[in-house]
Amino acid sequence: MRAIHVLRTLVAATVVPLALVSAPDAHAASPIVVTCGESALVDAVNTANAAGGGSLILAPLCTYTLTSAHNSGGAGLPAGLPNITTAISMAGLGTQITRAPSAPPFRIFEVDGPSQVPGASGQLSMTAVTVSGGDAGLGVGGGIANLGGTVALTGSTIRDSKASYGGGIYTDGALTLLASSVTANTAGVNGGGIFTNAGGVALIGSLVFGNTPSNCGALPPVSPAC
């Protein structure tokens, strides 16, 4: 029960960084407590999307291992989790979301916004979660592909993922990292850590390091995030 109390506090804390980038409506509904398992996480994201958004409390110290893709994806290969098309927050506590080494290639998250996907208004807020092992192949955003949406990470890490552009994160929208890190990711072309195609990136007390072939890349005249 103590861990659940801590996680509920973390859910509330996500409002602060999101206020910088058009914070999503957390709705009045109770948070969804997600047990430790791939199916539970997939079902929770689908439920939140169907409800127009919601808050997910992830299992403490759990590794959610994704063994297959659960969405066809947009730019490039599919996504391990259902595409984020509404305002969804996820709060963990030493929690990991990773692609199984034996699984076929897929990115972990795709966040869809109206500028790229008509009718979508994806906003992802994530606290105390590590995302790893994503593989978008010749597509973009191995860990997270932000296609016109809003992404805010607090105390989180994106690592060991790969794509053509933005091995860790690719963004066409608003991206904010607070006390977070992007490390050990690889891009086939540019932006091993973060590739900014459009939109704004704010790095607040965050580190982007140890990525290949570069930590940050961008499509001119946009400036790289770091």
PDB file of C-alpha atoms in Angstrom:
ATOM      1  CA  MET A   1       0.000   0.000   0.000  1.00  0.00           C
ATOM      2  CA  ARG A   2       2.893   2.369   0.740  1.00  0.00           C
ATOM      3  CA  ALA A   3       4.211   1.921  -2.823  1.00  0.00           C
ATOM      4  CA  ILE A   4       0.766   2.712  -4.269  1.00  0.00           C
ATOM      5  CA  HIS A   5       0.644   5.874  -2.142  1.00  0.00           C
ATOM      6  CA  VAL A   6       4.045   6.937  -3.486  1.00  0.00           C
ATOM      7  CA  LEU A   7       2.917   6.283  -7.046  1.00  0.00           C
ATOM      8  CA  ARG A   8      -0.266   8.306  -6.588  1.00  0.00           C
ATOM      9  CA  THR A   9       1.965  11.172  -5.460  1.00  0.00           C
ATOM     10  CA  LEU A  10       4.086  10.748  -8.596  1.00  0.00           C
ATOM     11  CA  VAL A  11       0.966  10.849 -10.790  1.00  0.00           C
ATOM     12  CA  ALA A  12       0.079  14.224  -9.280  1.00  0.00           C
ATOM     13  CA  ALA A  13       3.668  15.421  -9.776  1.00  0.00           C
ATOM     14  CA  THR A  14       3.472  14.951 -13.544  1.00  0.00           C
ATOM     15  CA  VAL A  15       1.234  18.000 -13.762  1.00  0.00           C
ATOM     16  CA  VAL A  16       4.232  20.295 -13.135  1.00  0.00           C
ATOM     17  CA  PRO A  17       6.384  19.513 -16.207  1.00  0.00           C
ATOM     18  CA  LEU A  18       3.346  19.200 -18.447  1.00  0.00           C
ATOM     19  CA  ALA A  19       2.244  22.694 -17.525  1.00  0.00           C
ATOM     20  CA  LEU A  20       5.245  23.851 -19.580  1.00  0.00           C
ATOM     21  CA  VAL A  21       4.003  22.110 -22.705  1.00  0.00           C
ATOM     22  CA  SER A  22       0.222  22.285 -22.740  1.00  0.00           C
ATOM     23  CA  ALA A  23      -0.615  19.905 -19.915  1.00  0.00           C
ATOM     24  CA  PRO A  24      -3.122  17.164 -20.696  1.00  0.00           C
ATOM     25  CA  ASP A  25      -6.377  16.879 -18.799  1.00  0.00           C
ATOM     26  CA  ALA A  26      -5.945  14.095 -16.253  1.00  0.00           C
ATOM     27  CA  HIS A  27      -9.747  13.691 -16.021  1.00  0.00           C
ATOM     28  CA  ALA A  28     -11.695  13.097 -12.825  1.00  0.00           C
ATOM     29  CA  ALA A  29     -11.610   9.298 -13.163  1.00  0.00           C
ATOM     30  CA  SER A  30      -9.530   7.247 -10.737  1.00  0.00           C
ATOM     31  CA  PRO A  31      -6.058   6.225 -11.936  1.00  0.00           C
ATOM     32  CA  ILE A  32      -5.717   2.794 -13.512  1.00  0.00           C
ATOM     33  CA  VAL A  33      -3.473   0.510 -11.466  1.00  0.00           C
ATOM     34  CA  VAL A  34      -1.558  -1.657 -13.957  1.00  0.00           C
ATOM     35  CA  THR A  35      -0.364  -5.049 -12.757  1.00  0.00           C
ATOM     36  CA  CYS A  36       3.051  -6.258 -13.925  1.00  0.00           C
ATOM     37  CA  GLY A  37       2.519  -7.806 -17.343  1.00  0.00           C
ATOM     38  CA  GLU A  38       2.504  -7.020 -21.055  1.00  0.00           C
ATOM     39  CA  SER A  39      -1.223  -7.641 -21.561  1.00  0.00           C
ATOM     40  CA  ALA A  40      -2.163  -5.529 -18.542  1.00  0.00           C
ATOM     41  CA  LEU A  41      -0.186  -2.553 -19.846  1.00  0.00           C
ATOM     42  CA  VAL A  42      -1.565  -2.874 -23.384  1.00  0.00           C
ATOM     43  CA  ASP A  43      -5.126  -3.124 -22.048  1.00  0.00           C
ATOM     44  CA  ALA A  44      -4.600  -0.092 -19.788  1.00  0.00           C
ATOM     45  CA  VAL A  45      -3.399   2.088 -22.685  1.00  0.00           C
ATOM     46  CA  ASN A  46      -6.345   0.980 -24.819  1.00  0.00           C
ATOM     47  CA  THR A  47      -8.747   1.722 -21.956  1.00  0.00           C
ATOM     48  CA  ALA A  48      -7.288   5.193 -21.395  1.00  0.00           C
ATOM     49  CA  ASN A  49      -7.415   6.026 -25.111  1.00  0.00           C
ATOM     50  CA  ALA A  50     -11.046   4.882 -25.316  1.00  0.00           C
ATOM     51  CA  ALA A  51     -11.926   7.059 -22.315  1.00  0.00           C
ATOM     52  CA  GLY A  52     -10.348  10.149 -23.856  1.00  0.00           C
ATOM     53  CA  GLY A  53      -7.295   9.986 -21.597  1.00  0.00           C
ATOM     54  CA  GLY A  54      -6.287   8.820 -18.153  1.00  0.00           C
ATOM     55  CA  SER A  55      -3.575   8.178 -15.574  1.00  0.00           C
ATOM     56  CA  LEU A  56      -1.800   4.839 -15.253  1.00  0.00           C
ATOM     57  CA  ILE A  57      -0.018   3.730 -12.086  1.00  0.00           C
ATOM     58  CA  LEU A  58       2.600   1.204 -13.156  1.00  0.00           C
ATOM     59  CA  ALA A  59       3.785  -1.623 -10.913  1.00  0.00           C
ATOM     60  CA  PRO A  60       6.831  -0.696  -8.788  1.00  0.00           C
ATOM     61  CA  LEU A  61      10.114  -2.370  -9.798  1.00  0.00           C
ATOM     62  CA  CYS A  62       8.342  -4.160 -12.629  1.00  0.00           C
ATOM     63  CA  THR A  63       9.819  -4.804 -16.070  1.00  0.00           C
ATOM     64  CA  TYR A  64       7.057  -4.772 -18.671  1.00  0.00           C
ATOM     65  CA  THR A  65       8.585  -6.934 -21.410  1.00  0.00           C
ATOM     66  CA  LEU A  66       6.924  -6.495 -24.803  1.00  0.00           C
ATOM     67  CA  THR A  67       7.079  -9.622 -26.957  1.00  0.00           C
ATOM     68  CA  SER A  68       5.156  -8.314 -29.962  1.00  0.00           C
ATOM     69  CA  ALA A  69       3.866  -5.094 -31.497  1.00  0.00           C
ATOM     70  CA  HIS A  70       0.398  -3.923 -30.516  1.00  0.00           C
ATOM     71  CA  ASN A  71      -0.128  -1.254 -33.159  1.00  0.00           C
ATOM     72  CA  SER A  72       0.665  -0.939 -36.848  1.00  0.00           C
ATOM     73  CA  GLY A  73       2.608   2.266 -36.248  1.00  0.00           C
ATOM     74  CA  GLY A  74       2.988   5.381 -38.346  1.00  0.00           C
ATOM     75  CA  ALA A  75       6.424   6.446 -39.624  1.00  0.00           C
ATOM     76  CA  GLY A  76       8.304   3.183 -40.036  1.00  0.00           C
ATOM     77  CA  LEU A  77       7.896  -0.011 -38.057  1.00  0.00           C
ATOM     78  CA  PRO A  78       5.000  -0.660 -35.632  1.00  0.00           C
ATOM     79  CA  ALA A  79       4.833   0.220 -31.944  1.00  0.00           C
ATOM     80  CA  GLY A  80       5.102  -2.150 -29.012  1.00  0.00           C
ATOM     81  CA  LEU A  81       2.270  -0.362 -27.197  1.00  0.00           C
ATOM     82  CA  PRO A  82      -0.972   1.008 -28.657  1.00  0.00           C
ATOM     83  CA  ASN A  83      -0.398   4.453 -30.137  1.00  0.00           C
ATOM     84  CA  ILE A  84      -0.984   7.293 -27.668  1.00  0.00           C
ATOM     85  CA  THR A  85      -3.830   9.319 -29.207  1.00  0.00           C
ATOM     86  CA  THR A  86      -5.181  11.032 -26.051  1.00  0.00           C
ATOM     87  CA  ALA A  87      -3.719  12.547 -22.864  1.00  0.00           C
ATOM     88  CA  ILE A  88      -2.160   9.681 -20.905  1.00  0.00           C
ATOM     89  CA  SER A  89       0.169   9.849 -17.909  1.00  0.00           C
ATOM     90  CA  MET A  90       2.236   6.941 -16.597  1.00  0.00           C
ATOM     91  CA  ALA A  91       3.912   6.911 -13.181  1.00  0.00           C
ATOM     92  CA  GLY A  92       6.353   4.202 -12.209  1.00  0.00           C
ATOM     93  CA  LEU A  93       8.814   3.500  -9.420  1.00  0.00           C
ATOM     94  CA  GLY A  94      11.949   1.796 -10.714  1.00  0.00           C
ATOM     95  CA  THR A  95       9.739   0.585 -13.560  1.00  0.00           C
ATOM     96  CA  GLN A  96      10.971  -0.500 -16.999  1.00  0.00           C
ATOM     97  CA  ILE A  97       9.252  -0.939 -20.361  1.00  0.00           C
ATOM     98  CA  THR A  98      11.403  -2.917 -22.789  1.00  0.00           C
ATOM     99  CA  ARG A  99      11.237  -4.930 -25.979  1.00  0.00           C
ATOM    100  CA  ALA A 100      12.142  -8.604 -25.562  1.00  0.00           C
ATOM    101  CA  PRO A 101      15.491  -9.385 -27.258  1.00  0.00           C
ATOM    102  CA  SER A 102      13.871 -12.210 -29.242  1.00  0.00           C
ATOM    103  CA  ALA A 103      10.923 -10.082 -30.406  1.00  0.00           C
ATOM    104  CA  PRO A 104      10.646  -8.719 -33.964  1.00  0.00           C
ATOM    105  CA  PRO A 105      11.685  -5.068 -34.446  1.00  0.00           C
ATOM    106  CA  PHE A 106       9.298  -2.383 -33.183  1.00  0.00           C
ATOM    107  CA  ARG A 107       9.544   0.976 -31.434  1.00  0.00           C
ATOM    108  CA  ILE A 108       8.188   1.213 -27.881  1.00  0.00           C
ATOM    109  CA  PHE A 109       5.945   4.319 -28.055  1.00  0.00           C
ATOM    110  CA  GLU A 110       4.265   6.324 -30.794  1.00  0.00           C
ATOM    111  CA  VAL A 111       2.511   9.546 -29.747  1.00  0.00           C
ATOM    112  CA  ASP A 112       0.178  10.866 -32.430  1.00  0.00           C
ATOM    113  CA  GLY A 113      -0.785  14.540 -32.675  1.00  0.00           C
ATOM    114  CA  PRO A 114      -3.142  16.423 -35.003  1.00  0.00           C
ATOM    115  CA  SER A 115      -0.384  17.860 -37.209  1.00  0.00           C
ATOM    116  CA  GLN A 116       0.616  14.337 -38.279  1.00  0.00           C
ATOM    117  CA  VAL A 117      -2.445  12.180 -37.562  1.00  0.00           C
ATOM    118  CA  PRO A 118      -5.851  13.850 -38.077  1.00  0.00           C
ATOM    119  CA  GLY A 119      -8.185  13.356 -35.132  1.00  0.00           C
ATOM    120  CA  ALA A 120      -5.430  12.409 -32.686  1.00  0.00           C
ATOM    121  CA  SER A 121      -4.375  14.495 -29.691  1.00  0.00           C
ATOM    122  CA  GLY A 122      -1.677  12.360 -28.118  1.00  0.00           C
ATOM    123  CA  GLN A 123      -0.008  13.658 -24.955  1.00  0.00           C
ATOM    124  CA  LEU A 124       2.307  11.354 -23.019  1.00  0.00           C
ATOM    125  CA  SER A 125       3.551  12.186 -19.529  1.00  0.00           C
ATOM    126  CA  MET A 126       5.887   9.663 -17.943  1.00  0.00           C
ATOM    127  CA  THR A 127       7.508   9.676 -14.494  1.00  0.00           C
ATOM    128  CA  ALA A 128      10.207   7.339 -13.121  1.00  0.00           C
ATOM    129  CA  VAL A 129      10.155   4.899 -16.048  1.00  0.00           C
ATOM    130  CA  THR A 130      13.014   3.463 -18.133  1.00  0.00           C
ATOM    131  CA  VAL A 131      12.263   2.709 -21.794  1.00  0.00           C
ATOM    132  CA  SER A 132      14.699   0.435 -23.625  1.00  0.00           C
ATOM    133  CA  GLY A 133      15.268  -1.964 -26.486  1.00  0.00           C
ATOM    134  CA  GLY A 134      13.130  -0.237 -29.101  1.00  0.00           C
ATOM    135  CA  ASP A 135      13.995  -0.853 -32.763  1.00  0.00           C
ATOM    136  CA  ALA A 136      12.271   1.221 -35.463  1.00  0.00           C
ATOM    137  CA  GLY A 137      14.498  -0.118 -38.235  1.00  0.00           C
ATOM    138  CA  LEU A 138      14.535   2.370 -41.121  1.00  0.00           C
ATOM    139  CA  GLY A 139      11.761   4.323 -39.403  1.00  0.00           C
ATOM    140  CA  VAL A 140      12.076   7.016 -36.725  1.00  0.00           C
ATOM    141  CA  GLY A 141      12.061   7.059 -32.929  1.00  0.00           C
ATOM    142  CA  GLY A 142      13.236   3.733 -31.554  1.00  0.00           C
ATOM    143  CA  GLY A 143      12.211   4.549 -27.989  1.00  0.00           C
ATOM    144  CA  ILE A 144       9.586   7.227 -28.619  1.00  0.00           C
ATOM    145  CA  ALA A 145       8.295   8.598 -31.911  1.00  0.00           C
ATOM    146  CA  ASN A 146       6.474  11.843 -31.142  1.00  0.00           C
ATOM    147  CA  LEU A 147       4.505  12.492 -34.327  1.00  0.00           C
ATOM    148  CA  GLY A 148       2.984  15.903 -33.695  1.00  0.00           C
ATOM    149  CA  GLY A 149       1.997  15.256 -30.092  1.00  0.00           C
ATOM    150  CA  THR A 150       3.314  16.272 -26.669  1.00  0.00           C
ATOM    151  CA  VAL A 151       5.800  14.281 -24.592  1.00  0.00           C
ATOM    152  CA  ALA A 152       6.994  15.148 -21.073  1.00  0.00           C
ATOM    153  CA  LEU A 153       9.419  12.904 -19.179  1.00  0.00           C
ATOM    154  CA  THR A 154      10.276  13.312 -15.498  1.00  0.00           C
ATOM    155  CA  GLY A 155      12.960  11.259 -13.782  1.00  0.00           C
ATOM    156  CA  SER A 156      12.935   8.841 -16.710  1.00  0.00           C
ATOM    157  CA  THR A 157      15.484   7.237 -19.043  1.00  0.00           C
ATOM    158  CA  ILE A 158      15.409   6.339 -22.747  1.00  0.00           C
ATOM    159  CA  ARG A 159      18.236   3.932 -23.607  1.00  0.00           C
ATOM    160  CA  ASP A 160      19.518   1.140 -25.852  1.00  0.00           C
ATOM    161  CA  SER A 161      17.115   1.825 -28.716  1.00  0.00           C
ATOM    162  CA  LYS A 162      17.690   2.405 -32.425  1.00  0.00           C
ATOM    163  CA  ALA A 163      16.134   3.917 -35.544  1.00  0.00           C
ATOM    164  CA  SER A 164      17.133   5.665 -38.743  1.00  0.00           C
ATOM    165  CA  TYR A 165      16.529   9.080 -37.151  1.00  0.00           C
ATOM    166  CA  GLY A 166      16.168   9.574 -33.406  1.00  0.00           C
ATOM    167  CA  GLY A 167      17.375   6.289 -31.979  1.00  0.00           C
ATOM    168  CA  GLY A 168      16.101   7.326 -28.564  1.00  0.00           C
ATOM    169  CA  ILE A 169      13.478   9.953 -29.390  1.00  0.00           C
ATOM    170  CA  TYR A 170      12.203  11.484 -32.626  1.00  0.00           C
ATOM    171  CA  THR A 171       9.973  14.534 -32.269  1.00  0.00           C
ATOM    172  CA  ASP A 172       7.680  16.513 -34.537  1.00  0.00           C
ATOM    173  CA  GLY A 173       5.943  18.177 -31.581  1.00  0.00           C
ATOM    174  CA  ALA A 174       6.624  19.424 -28.052  1.00  0.00           C
ATOM    175  CA  LEU A 175       9.183  17.529 -25.963  1.00  0.00           C
ATOM    176  CA  THR A 176      10.195  18.277 -22.365  1.00  0.00           C
ATOM    177  CA  LEU A 177      12.702  16.299 -20.299  1.00  0.00           C
ATOM    178  CA  LEU A 178      12.997  17.072 -16.578  1.00  0.00           C
ATOM    179  CA  ALA A 179      15.723  15.298 -14.576  1.00  0.00           C
ATOM    180  CA  SER A 180      15.841  12.596 -17.242  1.00  0.00           C
ATOM    181  CA  SER A 181      18.434  10.992 -19.507  1.00  0.00           C
ATOM    182  CA  VAL A 182      18.771   9.719 -23.086  1.00  0.00           C
ATOM    183  CA  THR A 183      21.760   7.420 -23.461  1.00  0.00           C
ATOM    184  CA  ALA A 184      23.305   4.508 -25.422  1.00  0.00           C
ATOM    185  CA  ASN A 185      20.895   4.856 -28.345  1.00  0.00           C
ATOM    186  CA  THR A 186      21.837   4.524 -32.022  1.00  0.00           C
ATOM    187  CA  ALA A 187      20.660   6.206 -35.233  1.00  0.00           C
ATOM    188  CA  GLY A 188      21.413   4.850 -38.691  1.00  0.00           C
ATOM    189  CA  VAL A 189      21.540   8.397 -40.100  1.00  0.00           C
ATOM    190  CA  ASN A 190      21.382  11.141 -37.465  1.00  0.00           C
ATOM    191  CA  GLY A 191      20.297  11.970 -33.933  1.00  0.00           C
ATOM    192  CA  GLY A 192      21.281   8.913 -31.968  1.00  0.00           C
ATOM    193  CA  GLY A 193      19.761  10.385 -28.824  1.00  0.00           C
ATOM    194  CA  ILE A 194      17.156  12.918 -30.004  1.00  0.00           C
ATOM    195  CA  PHE A 195      16.248  13.997 -33.523  1.00  0.00           C
ATOM    196  CA  THR A 196      14.132  17.141 -33.816  1.00  0.00           C
ATOM    197  CA  ASN A 197      12.220  17.375 -37.074  1.00  0.00           C
ATOM    198  CA  ALA A 198       9.882  20.153 -35.891  1.00  0.00           C
ATOM    199  CA  GLY A 199       8.541  21.627 -32.671  1.00  0.00           C
ATOM    200  CA  GLY A 200      10.374  22.589 -29.505  1.00  0.00           C
ATOM    201  CA  VAL A 201      12.577  20.655 -27.084  1.00  0.00           C
ATOM    202  CA  ALA A 202      13.264  21.671 -23.475  1.00  0.00           C
ATOM    203  CA  LEU A 203      15.984  19.865 -21.512  1.00  0.00           C
ATOM    204  CA  ILE A 204      15.715  20.784 -17.830  1.00  0.00           C
ATOM    205  CA  GLY A 205      18.339  19.184 -15.616  1.00  0.00           C
ATOM    206  CA  SER A 206      18.577  16.372 -18.157  1.00  0.00           C
ATOM    207  CA  LEU A 207      21.448  14.642 -19.951  1.00  0.00           C
ATOM    208  CA  VAL A 208      21.754  13.359 -23.523  1.00  0.00           C
ATOM    209  CA  PHE A 209      25.020  11.433 -23.765  1.00  0.00           C
ATOM    210  CA  GLY A 210      26.754   8.355 -25.143  1.00  0.00           C
ATOM    211  CA  ASN A 211      24.561   8.093 -28.239  1.00  0.00           C
ATOM    212  CA  THR A 212      25.745   7.157 -31.767  1.00  0.00           C
ATOM    213  CA  PRO A 213      26.573   8.782 -34.207  1.00  0.00           C
ATOM    214  CA  SER A 214      25.487  11.971 -32.416  1.00  0.00           C
ATOM    215  CA  ASN A 215      23.620  12.882 -29.283  1.00  0.00           C
ATOM    216  CA  CYS A 216      21.246  15.295 -31.018  1.00  0.00           C
ATOM    217  CA  GLY A 217      20.322  15.971 -34.631  1.00  0.00           C
ATOM    218  CA  ALA A 218      17.770  18.190 -36.361  1.00  0.00           C
ATOM    219  CA  LEU A 219      16.296  19.073 -39.712  1.00  0.00           C
ATOM    220  CA  PRO A 220      17.545  22.597 -40.645  1.00  0.00           C
ATOM    221  CA  PRO A 221      16.654  25.310 -39.824  1.00  0.00           C
ATOM    222  CA  VAL A 222      15.586  23.666 -36.561  1.00  0.00           C
ATOM    223  CA  SER A 223      18.346  23.633 -33.964  1.00  0.00           C
ATOM    224  CA  PRO A 224      19.435  20.345 -32.342  1.00  0.00           C
ATOM    225  CA  ALA A 225      18.230  19.827 -28.791  1.00  0.00           C
ATOM    226  CA  CYS A 226      21.809  19.617 -27.472  1.00  0.00           C
TER     227      CYS A 226
END
